Coordinates of C-alpha atoms in Angstrom, one line a residue:
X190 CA -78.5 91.7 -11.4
X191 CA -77.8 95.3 -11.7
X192 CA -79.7 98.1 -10.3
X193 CA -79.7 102.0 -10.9
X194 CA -80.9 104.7 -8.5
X195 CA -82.1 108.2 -9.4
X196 CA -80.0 110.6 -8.2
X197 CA -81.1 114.4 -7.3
X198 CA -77.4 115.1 -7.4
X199 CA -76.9 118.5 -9.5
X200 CA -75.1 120.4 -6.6
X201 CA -72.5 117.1 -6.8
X202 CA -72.0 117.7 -10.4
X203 CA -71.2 121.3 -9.6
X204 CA -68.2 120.4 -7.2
X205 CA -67.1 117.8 -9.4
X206 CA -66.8 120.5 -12.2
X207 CA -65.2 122.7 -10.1
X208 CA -62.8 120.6 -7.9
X209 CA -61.9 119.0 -11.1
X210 CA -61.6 121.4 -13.8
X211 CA -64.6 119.8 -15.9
X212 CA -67.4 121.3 -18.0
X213 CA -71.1 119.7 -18.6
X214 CA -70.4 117.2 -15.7
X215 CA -73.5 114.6 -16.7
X216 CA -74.6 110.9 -14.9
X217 CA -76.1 109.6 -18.1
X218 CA -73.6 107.0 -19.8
X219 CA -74.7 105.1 -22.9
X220 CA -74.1 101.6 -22.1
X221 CA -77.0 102.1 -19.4
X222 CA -79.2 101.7 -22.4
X223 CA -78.3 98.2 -21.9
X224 CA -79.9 97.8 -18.9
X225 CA -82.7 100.2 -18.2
X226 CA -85.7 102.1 -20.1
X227 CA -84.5 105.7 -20.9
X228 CA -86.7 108.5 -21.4
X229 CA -86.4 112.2 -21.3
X230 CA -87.4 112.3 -18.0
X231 CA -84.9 110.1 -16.3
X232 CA -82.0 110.0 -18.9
X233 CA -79.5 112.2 -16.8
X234 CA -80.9 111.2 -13.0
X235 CA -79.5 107.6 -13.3
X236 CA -76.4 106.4 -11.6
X237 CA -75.6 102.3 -10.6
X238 CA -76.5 101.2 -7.6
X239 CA -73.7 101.7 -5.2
X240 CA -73.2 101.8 -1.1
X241 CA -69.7 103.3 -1.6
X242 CA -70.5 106.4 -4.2
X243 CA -69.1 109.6 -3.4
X244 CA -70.8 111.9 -1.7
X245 CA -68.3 114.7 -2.1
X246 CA -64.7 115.4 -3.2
X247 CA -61.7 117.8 -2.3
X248 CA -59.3 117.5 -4.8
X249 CA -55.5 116.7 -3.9
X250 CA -53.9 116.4 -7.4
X251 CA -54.4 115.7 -11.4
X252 CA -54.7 111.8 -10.6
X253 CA -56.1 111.7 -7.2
X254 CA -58.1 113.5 -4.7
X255 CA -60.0 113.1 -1.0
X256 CA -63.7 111.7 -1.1
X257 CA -66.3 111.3 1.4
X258 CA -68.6 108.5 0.4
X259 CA -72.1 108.4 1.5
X260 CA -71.7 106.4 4.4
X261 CA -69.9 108.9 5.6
X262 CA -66.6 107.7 5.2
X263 CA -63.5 109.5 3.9
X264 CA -60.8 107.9 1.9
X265 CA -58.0 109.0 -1.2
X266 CA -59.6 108.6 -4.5
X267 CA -57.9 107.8 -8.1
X268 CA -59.6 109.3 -10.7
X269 CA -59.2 107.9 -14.0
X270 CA -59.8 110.3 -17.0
X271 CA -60.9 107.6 -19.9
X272 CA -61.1 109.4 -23.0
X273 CA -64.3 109.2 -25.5
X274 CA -62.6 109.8 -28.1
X275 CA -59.0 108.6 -29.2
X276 CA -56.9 111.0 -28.6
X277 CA -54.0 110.4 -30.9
X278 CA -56.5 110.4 -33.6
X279 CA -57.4 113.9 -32.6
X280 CA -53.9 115.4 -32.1
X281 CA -53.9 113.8 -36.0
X282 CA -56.5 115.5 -37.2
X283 CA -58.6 112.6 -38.1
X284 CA -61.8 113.1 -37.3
X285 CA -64.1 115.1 -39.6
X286 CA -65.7 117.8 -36.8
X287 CA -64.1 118.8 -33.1
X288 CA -67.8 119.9 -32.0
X289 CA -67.9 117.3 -29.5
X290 CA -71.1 117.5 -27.4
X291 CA -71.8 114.6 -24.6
X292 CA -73.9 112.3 -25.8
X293 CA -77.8 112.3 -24.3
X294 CA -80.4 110.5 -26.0
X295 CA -80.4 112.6 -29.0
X296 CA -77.9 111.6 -31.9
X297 CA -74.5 112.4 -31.2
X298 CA -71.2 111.9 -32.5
X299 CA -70.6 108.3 -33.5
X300 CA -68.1 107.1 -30.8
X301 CA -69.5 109.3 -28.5
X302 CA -73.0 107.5 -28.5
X303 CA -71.2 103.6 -29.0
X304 CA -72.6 101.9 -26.2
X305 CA -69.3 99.9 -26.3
X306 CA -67.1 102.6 -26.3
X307 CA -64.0 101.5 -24.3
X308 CA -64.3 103.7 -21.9
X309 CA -67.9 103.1 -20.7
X310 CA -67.0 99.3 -20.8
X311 CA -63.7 100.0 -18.4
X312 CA -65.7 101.6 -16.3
X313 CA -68.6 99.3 -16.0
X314 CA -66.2 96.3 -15.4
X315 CA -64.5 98.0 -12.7
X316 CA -68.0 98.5 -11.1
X317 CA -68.6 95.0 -11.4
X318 CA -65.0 94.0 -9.9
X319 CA -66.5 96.4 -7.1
X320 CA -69.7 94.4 -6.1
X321 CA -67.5 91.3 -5.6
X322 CA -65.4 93.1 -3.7
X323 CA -67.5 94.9 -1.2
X324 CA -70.8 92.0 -1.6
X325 CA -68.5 88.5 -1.6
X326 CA -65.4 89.9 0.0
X327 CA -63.9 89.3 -2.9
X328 CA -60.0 91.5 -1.7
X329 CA -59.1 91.7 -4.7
X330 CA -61.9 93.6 -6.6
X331 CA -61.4 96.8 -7.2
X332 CA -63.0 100.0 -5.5
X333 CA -65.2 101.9 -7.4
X334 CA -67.2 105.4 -6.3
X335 CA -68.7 106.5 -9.0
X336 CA -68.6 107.6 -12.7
X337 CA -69.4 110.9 -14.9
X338 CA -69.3 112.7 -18.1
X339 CA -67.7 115.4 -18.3
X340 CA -65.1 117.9 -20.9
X341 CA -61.9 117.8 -19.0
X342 CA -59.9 121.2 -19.8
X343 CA -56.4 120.4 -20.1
X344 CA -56.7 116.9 -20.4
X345 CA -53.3 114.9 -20.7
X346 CA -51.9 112.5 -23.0
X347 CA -48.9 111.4 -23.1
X348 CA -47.4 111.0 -26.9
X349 CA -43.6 109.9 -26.0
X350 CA -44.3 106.8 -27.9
X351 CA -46.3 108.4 -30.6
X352 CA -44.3 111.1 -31.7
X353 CA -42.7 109.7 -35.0
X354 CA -46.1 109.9 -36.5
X355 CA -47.1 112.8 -34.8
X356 CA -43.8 114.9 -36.5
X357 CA -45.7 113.8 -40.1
X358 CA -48.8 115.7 -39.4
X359 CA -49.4 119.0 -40.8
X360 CA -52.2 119.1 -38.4
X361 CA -50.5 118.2 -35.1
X362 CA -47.7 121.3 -36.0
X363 CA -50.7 124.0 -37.3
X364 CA -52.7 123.3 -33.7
X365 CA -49.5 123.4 -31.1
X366 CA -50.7 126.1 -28.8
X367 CA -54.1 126.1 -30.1
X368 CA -56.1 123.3 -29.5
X369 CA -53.2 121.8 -27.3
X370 CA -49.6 122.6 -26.0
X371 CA -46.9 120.5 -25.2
X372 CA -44.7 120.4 -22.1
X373 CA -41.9 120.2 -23.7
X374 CA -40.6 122.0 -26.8
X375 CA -40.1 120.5 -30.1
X376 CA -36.7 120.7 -31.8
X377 CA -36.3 124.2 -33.7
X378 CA -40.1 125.6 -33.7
X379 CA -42.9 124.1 -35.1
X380 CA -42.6 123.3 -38.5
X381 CA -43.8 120.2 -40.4
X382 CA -41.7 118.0 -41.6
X383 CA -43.1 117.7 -44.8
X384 CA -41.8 121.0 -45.4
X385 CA -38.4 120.5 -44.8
X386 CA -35.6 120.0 -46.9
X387 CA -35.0 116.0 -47.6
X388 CA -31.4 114.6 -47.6
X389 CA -31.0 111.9 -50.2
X390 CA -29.0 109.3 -49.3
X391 CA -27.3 107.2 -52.8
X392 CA -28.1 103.4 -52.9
X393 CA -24.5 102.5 -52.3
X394 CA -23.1 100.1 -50.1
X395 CA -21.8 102.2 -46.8
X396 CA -19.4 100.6 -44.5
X397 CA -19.9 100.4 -40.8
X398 CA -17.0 100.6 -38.6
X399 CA -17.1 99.6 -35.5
X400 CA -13.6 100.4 -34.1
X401 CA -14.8 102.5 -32.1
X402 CA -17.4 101.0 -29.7
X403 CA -16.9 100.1 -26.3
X404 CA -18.7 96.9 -26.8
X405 CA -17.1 93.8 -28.1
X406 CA -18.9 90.6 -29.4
X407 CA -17.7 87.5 -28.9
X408 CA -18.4 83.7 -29.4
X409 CA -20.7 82.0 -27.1
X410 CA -18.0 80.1 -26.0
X411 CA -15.7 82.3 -24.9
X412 CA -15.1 84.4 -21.5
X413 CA -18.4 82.4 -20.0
X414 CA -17.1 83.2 -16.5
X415 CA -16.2 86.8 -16.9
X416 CA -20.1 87.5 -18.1
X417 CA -22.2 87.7 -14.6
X418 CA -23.7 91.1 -13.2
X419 CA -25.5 91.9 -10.5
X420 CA -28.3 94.2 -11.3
X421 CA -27.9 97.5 -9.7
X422 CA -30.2 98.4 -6.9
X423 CA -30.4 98.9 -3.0
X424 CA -32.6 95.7 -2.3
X425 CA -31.1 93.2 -5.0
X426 CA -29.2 90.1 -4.4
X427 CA -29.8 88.6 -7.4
X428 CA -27.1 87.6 -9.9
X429 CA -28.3 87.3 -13.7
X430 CA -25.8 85.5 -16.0
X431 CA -25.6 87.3 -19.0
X432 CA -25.3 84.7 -21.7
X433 CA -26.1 84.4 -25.6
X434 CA -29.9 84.9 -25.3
X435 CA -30.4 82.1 -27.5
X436 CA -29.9 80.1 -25.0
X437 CA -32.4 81.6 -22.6
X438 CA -34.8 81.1 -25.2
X439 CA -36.6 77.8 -26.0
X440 CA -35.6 76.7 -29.7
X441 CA -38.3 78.0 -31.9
X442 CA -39.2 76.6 -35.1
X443 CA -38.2 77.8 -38.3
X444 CA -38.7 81.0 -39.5
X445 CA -40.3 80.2 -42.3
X446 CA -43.3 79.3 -39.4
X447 CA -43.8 82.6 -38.5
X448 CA -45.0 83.5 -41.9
X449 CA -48.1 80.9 -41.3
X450 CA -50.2 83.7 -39.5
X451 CA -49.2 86.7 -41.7
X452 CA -51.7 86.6 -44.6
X453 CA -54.3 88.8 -42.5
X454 CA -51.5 91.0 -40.6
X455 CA -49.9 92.7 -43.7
X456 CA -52.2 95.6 -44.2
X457 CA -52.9 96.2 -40.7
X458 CA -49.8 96.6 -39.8
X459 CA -48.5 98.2 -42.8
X460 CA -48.8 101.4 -41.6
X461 CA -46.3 100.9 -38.9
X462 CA -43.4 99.9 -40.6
X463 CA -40.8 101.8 -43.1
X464 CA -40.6 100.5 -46.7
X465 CA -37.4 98.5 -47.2
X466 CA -36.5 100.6 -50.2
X467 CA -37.1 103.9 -48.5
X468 CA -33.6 106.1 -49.2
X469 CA -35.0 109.3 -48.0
X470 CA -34.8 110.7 -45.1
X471 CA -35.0 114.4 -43.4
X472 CA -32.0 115.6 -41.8
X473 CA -33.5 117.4 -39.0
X474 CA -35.5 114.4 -38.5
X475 CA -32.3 112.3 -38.0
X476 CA -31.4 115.4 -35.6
X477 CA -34.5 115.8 -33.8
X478 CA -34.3 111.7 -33.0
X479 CA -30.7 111.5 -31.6
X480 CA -31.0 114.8 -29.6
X481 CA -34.6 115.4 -28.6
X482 CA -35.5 113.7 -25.4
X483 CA -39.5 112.2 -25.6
X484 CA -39.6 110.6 -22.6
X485 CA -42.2 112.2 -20.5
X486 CA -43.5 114.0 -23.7
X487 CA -47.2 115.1 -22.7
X488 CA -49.7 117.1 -24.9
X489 CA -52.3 118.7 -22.9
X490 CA -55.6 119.1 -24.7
X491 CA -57.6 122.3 -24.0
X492 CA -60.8 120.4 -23.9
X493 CA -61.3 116.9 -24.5
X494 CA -64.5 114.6 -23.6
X495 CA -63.7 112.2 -20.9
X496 CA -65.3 109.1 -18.1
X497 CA -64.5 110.5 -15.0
X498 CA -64.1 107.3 -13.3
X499 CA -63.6 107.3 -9.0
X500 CA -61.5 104.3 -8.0
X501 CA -59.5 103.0 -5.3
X502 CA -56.7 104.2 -4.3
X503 CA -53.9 101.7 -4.4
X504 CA -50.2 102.1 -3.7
X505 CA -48.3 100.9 -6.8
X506 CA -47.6 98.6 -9.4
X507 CA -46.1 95.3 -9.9
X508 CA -43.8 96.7 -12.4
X509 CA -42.5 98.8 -9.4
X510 CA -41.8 95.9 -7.4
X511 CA -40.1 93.9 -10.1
X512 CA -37.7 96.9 -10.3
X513 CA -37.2 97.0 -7.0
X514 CA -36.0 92.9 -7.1
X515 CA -38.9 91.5 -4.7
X516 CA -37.6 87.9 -3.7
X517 CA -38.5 84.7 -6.2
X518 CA -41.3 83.9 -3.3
X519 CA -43.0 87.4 -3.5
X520 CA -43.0 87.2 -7.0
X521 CA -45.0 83.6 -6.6
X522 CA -47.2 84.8 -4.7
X523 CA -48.1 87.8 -6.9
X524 CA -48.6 85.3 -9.6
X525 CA -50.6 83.4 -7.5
X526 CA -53.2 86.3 -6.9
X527 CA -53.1 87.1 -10.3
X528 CA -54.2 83.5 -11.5
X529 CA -57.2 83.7 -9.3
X530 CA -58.1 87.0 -9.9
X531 CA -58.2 85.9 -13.3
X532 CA -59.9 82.6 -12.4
X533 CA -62.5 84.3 -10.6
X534 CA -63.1 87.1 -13.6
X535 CA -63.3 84.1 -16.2
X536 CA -65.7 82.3 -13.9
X537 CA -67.9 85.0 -13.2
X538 CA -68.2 87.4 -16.5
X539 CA -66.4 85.1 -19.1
X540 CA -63.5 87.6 -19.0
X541 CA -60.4 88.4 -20.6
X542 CA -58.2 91.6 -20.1
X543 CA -56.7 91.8 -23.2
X544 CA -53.4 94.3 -21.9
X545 CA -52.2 92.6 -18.8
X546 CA -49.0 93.7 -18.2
X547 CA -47.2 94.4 -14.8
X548 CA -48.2 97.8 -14.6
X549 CA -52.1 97.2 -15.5
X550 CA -51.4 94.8 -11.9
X551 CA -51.6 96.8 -8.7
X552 CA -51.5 96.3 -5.0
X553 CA -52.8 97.6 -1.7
X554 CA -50.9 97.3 1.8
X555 CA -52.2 94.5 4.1
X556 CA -51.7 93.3 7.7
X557 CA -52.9 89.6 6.7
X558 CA -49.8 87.1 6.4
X559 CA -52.1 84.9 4.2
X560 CA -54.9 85.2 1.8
X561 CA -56.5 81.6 1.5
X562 CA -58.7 80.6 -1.3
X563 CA -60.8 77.3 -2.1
X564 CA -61.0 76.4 -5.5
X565 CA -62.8 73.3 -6.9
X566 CA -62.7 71.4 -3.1
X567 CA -59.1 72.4 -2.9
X568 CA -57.7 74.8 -0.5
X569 CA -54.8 77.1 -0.8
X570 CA -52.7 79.4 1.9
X571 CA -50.7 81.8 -0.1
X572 CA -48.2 84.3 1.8
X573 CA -49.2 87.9 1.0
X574 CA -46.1 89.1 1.8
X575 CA -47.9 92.5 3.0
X576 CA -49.6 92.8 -0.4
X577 CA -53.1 92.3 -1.6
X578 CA -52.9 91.9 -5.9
X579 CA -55.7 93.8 -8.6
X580 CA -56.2 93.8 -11.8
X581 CA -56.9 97.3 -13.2
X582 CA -57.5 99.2 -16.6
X583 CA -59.9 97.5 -18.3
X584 CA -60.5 99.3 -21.4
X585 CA -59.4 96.6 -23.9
X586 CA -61.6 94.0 -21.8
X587 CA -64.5 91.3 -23.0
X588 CA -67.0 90.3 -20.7
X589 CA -70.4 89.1 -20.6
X590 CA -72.6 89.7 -17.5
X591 CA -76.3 88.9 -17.6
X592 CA -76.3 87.3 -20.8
X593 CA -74.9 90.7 -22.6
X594 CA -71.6 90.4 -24.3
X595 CA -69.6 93.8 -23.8
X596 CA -66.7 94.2 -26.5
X597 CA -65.0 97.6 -26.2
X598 CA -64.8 99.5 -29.6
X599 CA -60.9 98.9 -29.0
X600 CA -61.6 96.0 -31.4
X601 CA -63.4 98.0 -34.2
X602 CA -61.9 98.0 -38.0
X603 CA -60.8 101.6 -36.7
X604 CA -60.0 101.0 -33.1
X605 CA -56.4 100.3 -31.9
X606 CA -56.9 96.7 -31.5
X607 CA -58.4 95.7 -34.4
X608 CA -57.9 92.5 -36.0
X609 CA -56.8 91.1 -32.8
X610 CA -59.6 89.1 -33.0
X611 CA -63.0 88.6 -35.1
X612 CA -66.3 88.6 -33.7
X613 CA -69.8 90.5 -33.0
X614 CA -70.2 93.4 -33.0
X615 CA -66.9 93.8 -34.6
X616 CA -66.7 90.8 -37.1
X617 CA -65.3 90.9 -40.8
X618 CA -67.1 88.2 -42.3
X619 CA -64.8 87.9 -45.0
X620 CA -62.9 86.5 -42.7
X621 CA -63.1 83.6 -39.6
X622 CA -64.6 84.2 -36.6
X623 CA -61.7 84.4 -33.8
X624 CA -62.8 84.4 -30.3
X625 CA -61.4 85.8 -27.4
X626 CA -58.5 83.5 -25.9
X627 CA -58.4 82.8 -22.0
X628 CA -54.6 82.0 -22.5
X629 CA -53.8 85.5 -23.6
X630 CA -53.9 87.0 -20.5
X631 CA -51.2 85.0 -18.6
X632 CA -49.2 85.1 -22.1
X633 CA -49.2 88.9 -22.3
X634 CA -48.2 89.6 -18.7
X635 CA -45.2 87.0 -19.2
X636 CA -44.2 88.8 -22.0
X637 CA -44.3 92.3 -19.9
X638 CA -41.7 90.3 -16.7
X639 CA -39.6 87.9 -18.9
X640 CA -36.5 91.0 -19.1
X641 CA -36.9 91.6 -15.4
X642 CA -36.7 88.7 -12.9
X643 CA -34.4 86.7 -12.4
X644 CA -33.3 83.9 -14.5
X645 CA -32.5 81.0 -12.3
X646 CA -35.4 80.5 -10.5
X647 CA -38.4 78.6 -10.4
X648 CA -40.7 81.4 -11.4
X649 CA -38.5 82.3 -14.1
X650 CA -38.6 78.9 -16.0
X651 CA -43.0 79.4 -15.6
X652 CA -42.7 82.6 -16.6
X653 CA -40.6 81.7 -19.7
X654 CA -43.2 79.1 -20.4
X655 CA -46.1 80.9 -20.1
X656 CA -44.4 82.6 -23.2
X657 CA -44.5 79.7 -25.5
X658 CA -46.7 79.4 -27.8
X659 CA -48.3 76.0 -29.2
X660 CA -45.4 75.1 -31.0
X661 CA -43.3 75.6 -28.4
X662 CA -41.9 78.9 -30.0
X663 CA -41.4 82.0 -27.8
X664 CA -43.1 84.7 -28.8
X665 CA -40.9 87.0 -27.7
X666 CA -37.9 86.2 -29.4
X667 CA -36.2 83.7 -32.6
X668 CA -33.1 81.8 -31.4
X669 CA -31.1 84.4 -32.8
X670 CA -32.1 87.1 -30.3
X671 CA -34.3 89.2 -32.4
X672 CA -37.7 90.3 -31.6
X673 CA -40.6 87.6 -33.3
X674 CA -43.2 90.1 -33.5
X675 CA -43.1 93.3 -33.1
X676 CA -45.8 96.1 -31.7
X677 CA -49.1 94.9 -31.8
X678 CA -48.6 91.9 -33.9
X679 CA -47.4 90.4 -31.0
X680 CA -51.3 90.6 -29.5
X681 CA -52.4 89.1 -32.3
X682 CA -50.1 86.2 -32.6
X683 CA -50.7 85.4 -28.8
X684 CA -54.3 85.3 -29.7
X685 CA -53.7 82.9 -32.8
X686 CA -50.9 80.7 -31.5
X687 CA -51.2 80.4 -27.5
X688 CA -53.9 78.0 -25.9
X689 CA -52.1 76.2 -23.3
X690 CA -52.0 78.6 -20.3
X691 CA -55.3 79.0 -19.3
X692 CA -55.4 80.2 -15.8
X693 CA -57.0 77.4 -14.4
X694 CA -54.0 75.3 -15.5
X695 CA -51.9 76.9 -13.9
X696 CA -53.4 75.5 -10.4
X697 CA -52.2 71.8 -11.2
X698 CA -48.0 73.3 -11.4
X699 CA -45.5 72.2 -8.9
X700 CA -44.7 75.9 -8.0
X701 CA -49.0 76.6 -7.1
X702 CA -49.4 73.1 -6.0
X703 CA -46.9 73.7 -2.9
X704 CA -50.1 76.3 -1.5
X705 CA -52.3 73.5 -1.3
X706 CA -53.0 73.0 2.5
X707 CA -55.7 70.3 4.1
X708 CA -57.5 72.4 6.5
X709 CA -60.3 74.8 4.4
X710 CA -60.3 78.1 6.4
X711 CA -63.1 79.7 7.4
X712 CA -62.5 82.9 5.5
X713 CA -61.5 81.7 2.3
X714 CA -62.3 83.2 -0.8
X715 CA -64.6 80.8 -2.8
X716 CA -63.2 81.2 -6.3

């Protein structure tokens, strides 16, 4: 059951505003609505009920800063700025007013007020990781210290990925420096491209040499033994033969398949692809995408309405480690973790991420050599390897907890996963109901390490499995190479087309199965 406390805390709310650069700092979120009787006497005094809030805060950088907790204790804080608002749709110029005022119990602004706004459902899961965590020992729950409202001034997003649409937006040139800046410079001032002068290209046949490039292609068959590289880095001594993908690939189906699912796709994806009869095209466009670096591209919005949410510190990512090339065994027992995170989440809250990839997967340091679970009467010794595994970032999650169903807004006809699924409070009765999928998690996060570990080992061939879908096709890629489905309609073909890698499953595999020990120890986690 949850549990709020009133909090006399307006001398907090002043340091968090000035430590962190915020304006209107407020404790009321809309989602407690769910829970508790709000009036206009108690509407901005609530916070959860938590033995591990903060009690103050020095701040160290943009992401992180030094807490003391109200036990008393001081530790390194994340702070996670999850936006209200979508901010790409704002650097657009989509939405019809930019008077955004916090929401209160008066009416607000639409999203503002959605009680499943993704980020008040992030932050409420992470505070319900946290009571397992600090309440059932539960390792690998996440911290949490506390959340607020608040206007963050200069708020950062990056757009490195968004750009392309971004260079068609009057709006996004007319506000540069305005309501936003960038930290980096575009190519050649400001202008919109819609105002530039368009190159038209003939609808001619042009011929495409490739004399010139140092690359050669050659039949499968040929110079097999001259095709093996080591991947570069300090730690690695792996060796990855580089071979005709299609045969790292399980045989998929035929194309023709793939077009079973698309009827519902086409206009929501639409938008996202270039027509195949397009012929122009801007000539400082071509420019700007051969010369203009994006990577690292960040727009810093003036003032932007934000979750400040106070989280664990942790060290890293598992993306970090795969780069680094951690051993076949470390990888295992990552995976391991992960599955009864997972199991545990599912168990507990009917839970699916939705975005699991390896850098939504963190870690914190530990001094145990095993982490030992019992699951179902079976007990399990897993090597840590120095590592204790979390899931974070749950902003695209479902979940239920006391008999509530939380869906972030994510999964609205205008969020940025819609049509991913269909169902309350989002559903399109026009069309079937589509329920969230506990196979899309392990799916997803396959799809994020396939690329990056190495391909003969044991962990590789379940990784590559976990990436089949019921027909045994990988979702990833045809047999030719090419990419099945690209941007988000791969999320939406995992959840049509993949059911057979639950997490649960997973426990009965050869590679798992070799953690199963006799003896149940007497601080195993009771998954």
């Amino acid at each position: 059951m949850v549990f709020y406390k009133k909090n006399k805390n307006s001398t907090f709310l002043q340091e968090l505003e000035s430590v962190l650069d915020i304006s209107g700092a407020q404790n009321y979120v809309p989602l407690y609505s769910r829970f508790f009787v709000l009036n206009a006497t108690n509407w901005n005094s609530i916070n959860l009920e938590n033995d591990y809030e903060l009690a103050t805060i020095q701040q160290g950088d943009y992401n992180t800063a030094t807490g003391t907790l109200l036990n008393n204790t001081t530790i390194p804080i994340f702070l996670k700025y999850s936006p209200l608002l979508d901010p790409l749709k704002y650097l657009n110029g989509k939405y019809s007013s930019y008077d955004f005022t916090l929401p209160s119990l008066s009416p607000s602004f639409p999203k503002l007020a959605e009680v499943n706004n993704s980020a008040y459902t992030d932050s409420f899961f992470s505070y319900l990781s946290s009571q397992l965590l600090t309440k059932e020992n539960f390792i690998h729950g996440i911290g949490f210290h506390g959340s607020y409202l608040g206007i963050k001034r200069k708020f950062k997003y990056n757009i490195e990925d968004e750009i392309e649409q971004l260079h068609n937006s009057t709006f996004f040139y007319e506000n540069n420096n305005t309501l936003f800046t960038l930290n980096k410079e575009l190519n050649n001032g400001s202008s919109s491209q819609r105002n530039r002068q368009k190159l038209v290209l003939e609808d001619e046949s042009i011929p495409l040499i490739f004399d010139d490039l140092d690359c050669s292609f050659e039949s499968k068959n040929e110079s097999k033994n001259e095709n093996t590289e080591c991947i570069e880095c300090p730690e690695c001594t792996h060796c990855i033969e580089i071979k005709d993908i299609s045969e790292n690939i399980v045989a998929s189906g035929e194309e023709s398949e793939d077009k079973e699912y698309d009827a519902d796709s086409k206009s929501s994806d639409s938008s996202s692809q270039s027509s195949n009869t397009e012929t122009e095209y801007t000539d400082e466009l071509e420019s700007s995408e051969e010369d203009f670096d994006t990577y690292g591209l960040t727009a810093e919005i003036n003032q932007f309405p934000v979750q400040i949410i106070a989280l664990e510190k942790c060290k890293d990512t598992l993306d970090s480690l795969l780069v680094e090339c951690i051993s076949p065994e470390e990888i295992t027992s990552a995976l391991m973790q992960v599955i009864m995170t997972l199991i545990m989440y599912q168990k507990r809250f009917q839970f699916t991420h939705n975005d699991l990839h390896t850098n939504n997967i963190m870690y914190v340091d530990t001094d145990e050599e095993y982490v030992y679970y019992t699951h179902n009467s079976v007990n399990y010794k897993v090597p840590t390897f120095g590592r204790i595994y979390k899931i974070i970032d749950f902003g695209r999650a479902i979940y239920t907890f006391e008999g509530k169903r939380f869906v972030s807004d994510s999964f609205h006809t205008d969020g940025d996963a819609a049509t991913q699924y269909n169902m309350e409070p989002f559903l399109d009765a026009s069309k079937p109901v589509l329920e969230p999928n506990y196979s899309f998690d392990l799916c997803r996060l396959a799809c994020s390490m396939l690329d990056i570990i190495p391909d003969d080992t044991p962990v590789y061939e379940l990784v590559e499995e976990w990436c089949l879908d019921d027909k045994k096709r990988n979702v990833l890629y045809k047999k030719n190479g090419e990419e099945r489905y690209p941007d988000f309609k791969l999320y939406k073909m995992i959840a049509r087309t993949v059911h057979a890698h639950t997490p649960e499953a997973q426990l009965a595999k050869p590679i798992f199965k070799a953690y199963v020990t006799k003896k149940a120890h007497p601080r195993a986690i009771q998954i």
